[in-house]
C-alpha atoms as a printed R data frame, in Angstrom:
   type eleno elety resid chain resno       x       y       z
1  ATOM     1    CA   UNK     A     1  75.074 107.124  83.775
2  ATOM     2    CA   UNK     A     2  78.425 106.208  85.347
3  ATOM     3    CA   UNK     A     3  79.473 109.860  85.431
4  ATOM     4    CA   UNK     A     4  76.463 110.897  87.517
5  ATOM     5    CA   UNK     A     5  77.045 107.982  89.911
6  ATOM     6    CA   UNK     A     6  80.686 109.033  90.422
7  ATOM     7    CA   UNK     A     7  79.666 112.647  91.016
8  ATOM     8    CA   UNK     A     8  77.010 111.612  93.534
9  ATOM     9    CA   UNK     A     9  79.490 109.415  95.389
10 ATOM    10    CA   UNK     A    10  82.057 112.211  95.391
11 ATOM    11    CA   UNK     A    11  79.550 114.693  96.812
12 ATOM    12    CA   UNK     A    12  78.762 112.252  99.624
13 ATOM    13    CA   UNK     A    13  82.476 111.809 100.393
14 ATOM    14    CA   UNK     A    14  82.931 115.579 100.649
15 ATOM    15    CA   UNK     A    15  80.133 115.753 103.239
16 ATOM    16    CA   UNK     A    16  81.515 113.087 105.600
17 ATOM    17    CA   UNK     A    17  82.155 114.207 109.170
18 ATOM    18    CA   UNK     A    18  85.576 114.041 110.809
19 ATOM    19    CA   UNK     A    19  84.376 111.244 113.106
20 ATOM    20    CA   UNK     A    20  83.240 109.241 110.048
21 ATOM    21    CA   UNK     A    21  86.666 109.650 108.468
22 ATOM    22    CA   UNK     A    22  88.327 108.564 111.732
23 ATOM    23    CA   UNK     A    23  86.072 105.494 111.764
24 ATOM    24    CA   UNK     A    24  87.418 104.564 108.315
25 ATOM    25    CA   UNK     A    25  90.962 104.515 109.732
26 ATOM    26    CA   UNK     A    26  89.976 102.470 112.782
27 ATOM    27    CA   UNK     A    27  88.076  99.932 110.661
28 ATOM    28    CA   UNK     A    28  91.041  99.651 108.295
29 ATOM    29    CA   UNK     A    29  93.385  98.908 111.211
30 ATOM    30    CA   UNK     A    30  91.024  96.280 112.595
31 ATOM    31    CA   UNK     A    31  90.577  94.663 109.172
32 ATOM    32    CA   UNK     A    32  94.346  94.518 108.604
33 ATOM    33    CA   UNK     A    33  95.026  93.088 112.092
34 ATOM    34    CA   UNK     A    34  96.733  96.359 113.076
35 ATOM    35    CA   UNK     A    35  99.295  96.157 110.279
36 ATOM    36    CA   UNK     A    36 100.255  99.337 108.428
37 ATOM    37    CA   UNK     A    37 102.002  99.330 105.055
38 ATOM    38    CA   UNK     A    38 104.073 102.359 104.061
39 ATOM    39    CA   UNK     A    39 104.600 104.261 107.328
40 ATOM    40    CA   UNK     A    40 106.676 107.420 107.868
41 ATOM    41    CA   UNK     A    41 107.658 108.229 111.458
42 ATOM    42    CA   UNK     A    42 108.391 111.608 113.092
43 ATOM    43    CA   UNK     A    43 112.092 111.409 112.106
44 ATOM    44    CA   UNK     A    44 111.136 110.879 108.443
45 ATOM    45    CA   UNK     A    45 112.142 107.193 108.468
46 ATOM    46    CA   UNK     A    46 110.157 104.943 106.139
47 ATOM    47    CA   UNK     A    47 108.922 101.479 107.144
48 ATOM    48    CA   UNK     A    48 107.461  99.083 104.571
49 ATOM    49    CA   UNK     A    49 105.379  97.307 107.210
50 ATOM    50    CA   UNK     A    50 104.564  97.976 110.860
51 ATOM    51    CA   UNK     A    51 102.647  95.439 112.941
52 ATOM    52    CA   UNK     A    52 101.221  96.667 116.229
53 ATOM    53    CA   UNK     A    53 100.982  94.079 119.008
54 ATOM    54    CA   UNK     A    54  97.950  95.715 120.580
55 ATOM    55    CA   UNK     A    55  94.968  97.631 119.255
56 ATOM    56    CA   UNK     A    56  95.457 101.370 118.940
57 ATOM    57    CA   UNK     A    57  93.340 104.402 118.247
58 ATOM    58    CA   UNK     A    58  93.916 106.959 115.549
59 ATOM    59    CA   UNK     A    59  92.902 110.552 115.000
60 ATOM    60    CA   UNK     A    60  92.491 112.179 111.610
61 ATOM    61    CA   UNK     A    61  95.285 114.725 111.113
62 ATOM    62    CA   UNK     A    62  94.444 115.812 107.550
63 ATOM    63    CA   UNK     A    63  92.437 114.829 104.519
64 ATOM    64    CA   UNK     A    64  92.115 115.840 100.892
65 ATOM    65    CA   UNK     A    65  89.749 115.010  98.058
66 ATOM    66    CA   UNK     A    66  90.595 115.720  94.451
67 ATOM    67    CA   UNK     A    67  90.101 115.072  90.797
68 ATOM    68    CA   UNK     A    68  92.691 114.999  88.002
69 ATOM    69    CA   UNK     A    69  90.945 116.827  85.193
70 ATOM    70    CA   UNK     A    70  93.549 116.038  82.529
71 ATOM    71    CA   UNK     A    71  92.802 112.333  82.658
72 ATOM    72    CA   UNK     A    72  90.162 110.918  80.353
73 ATOM    73    CA   UNK     A    73  88.058 109.827  82.155
74 ATOM    74    CA   UNK     A    74  88.776 112.036  85.168
75 ATOM    75    CA   UNK     A    75  90.612 110.301  88.001
76 ATOM    76    CA   UNK     A    76  89.338 110.864  91.534
77 ATOM    77    CA   UNK     A    77  91.420 110.420  94.681
78 ATOM    78    CA   UNK     A    78  91.122 110.646  98.454
79 ATOM    79    CA   UNK     A    79  94.002 111.022 100.917
80 ATOM    80    CA   UNK     A    80  93.513 110.431 104.625
81 ATOM    81    CA   UNK     A    81  96.350 110.965 107.113
82 ATOM    82    CA   UNK     A    82  96.088 109.720 110.669
83 ATOM    83    CA   UNK     A    83  98.093 110.162 113.859
84 ATOM    84    CA   UNK     A    84  98.308 107.529 116.602
85 ATOM    85    CA   UNK     A    85  96.570 108.479 119.833
């Protein structure tokens, strides 16, 4: 039963629109009070934490969905990358 639920959820994730995925990023920023953990800038510098003093908008730059088949049970993952507007 759990396997079919995971597959159904995964199929729904794959069908999300770009605007829905951008909404996920915006909601995450709002929920975290515009704090980002683990940020890489354009010069490839890593920051453990970045706190923005004002609200900002983001745009989805890339996304990937996957499943590690070697794991038992299979491990599913989603990667969303955003750029500041």
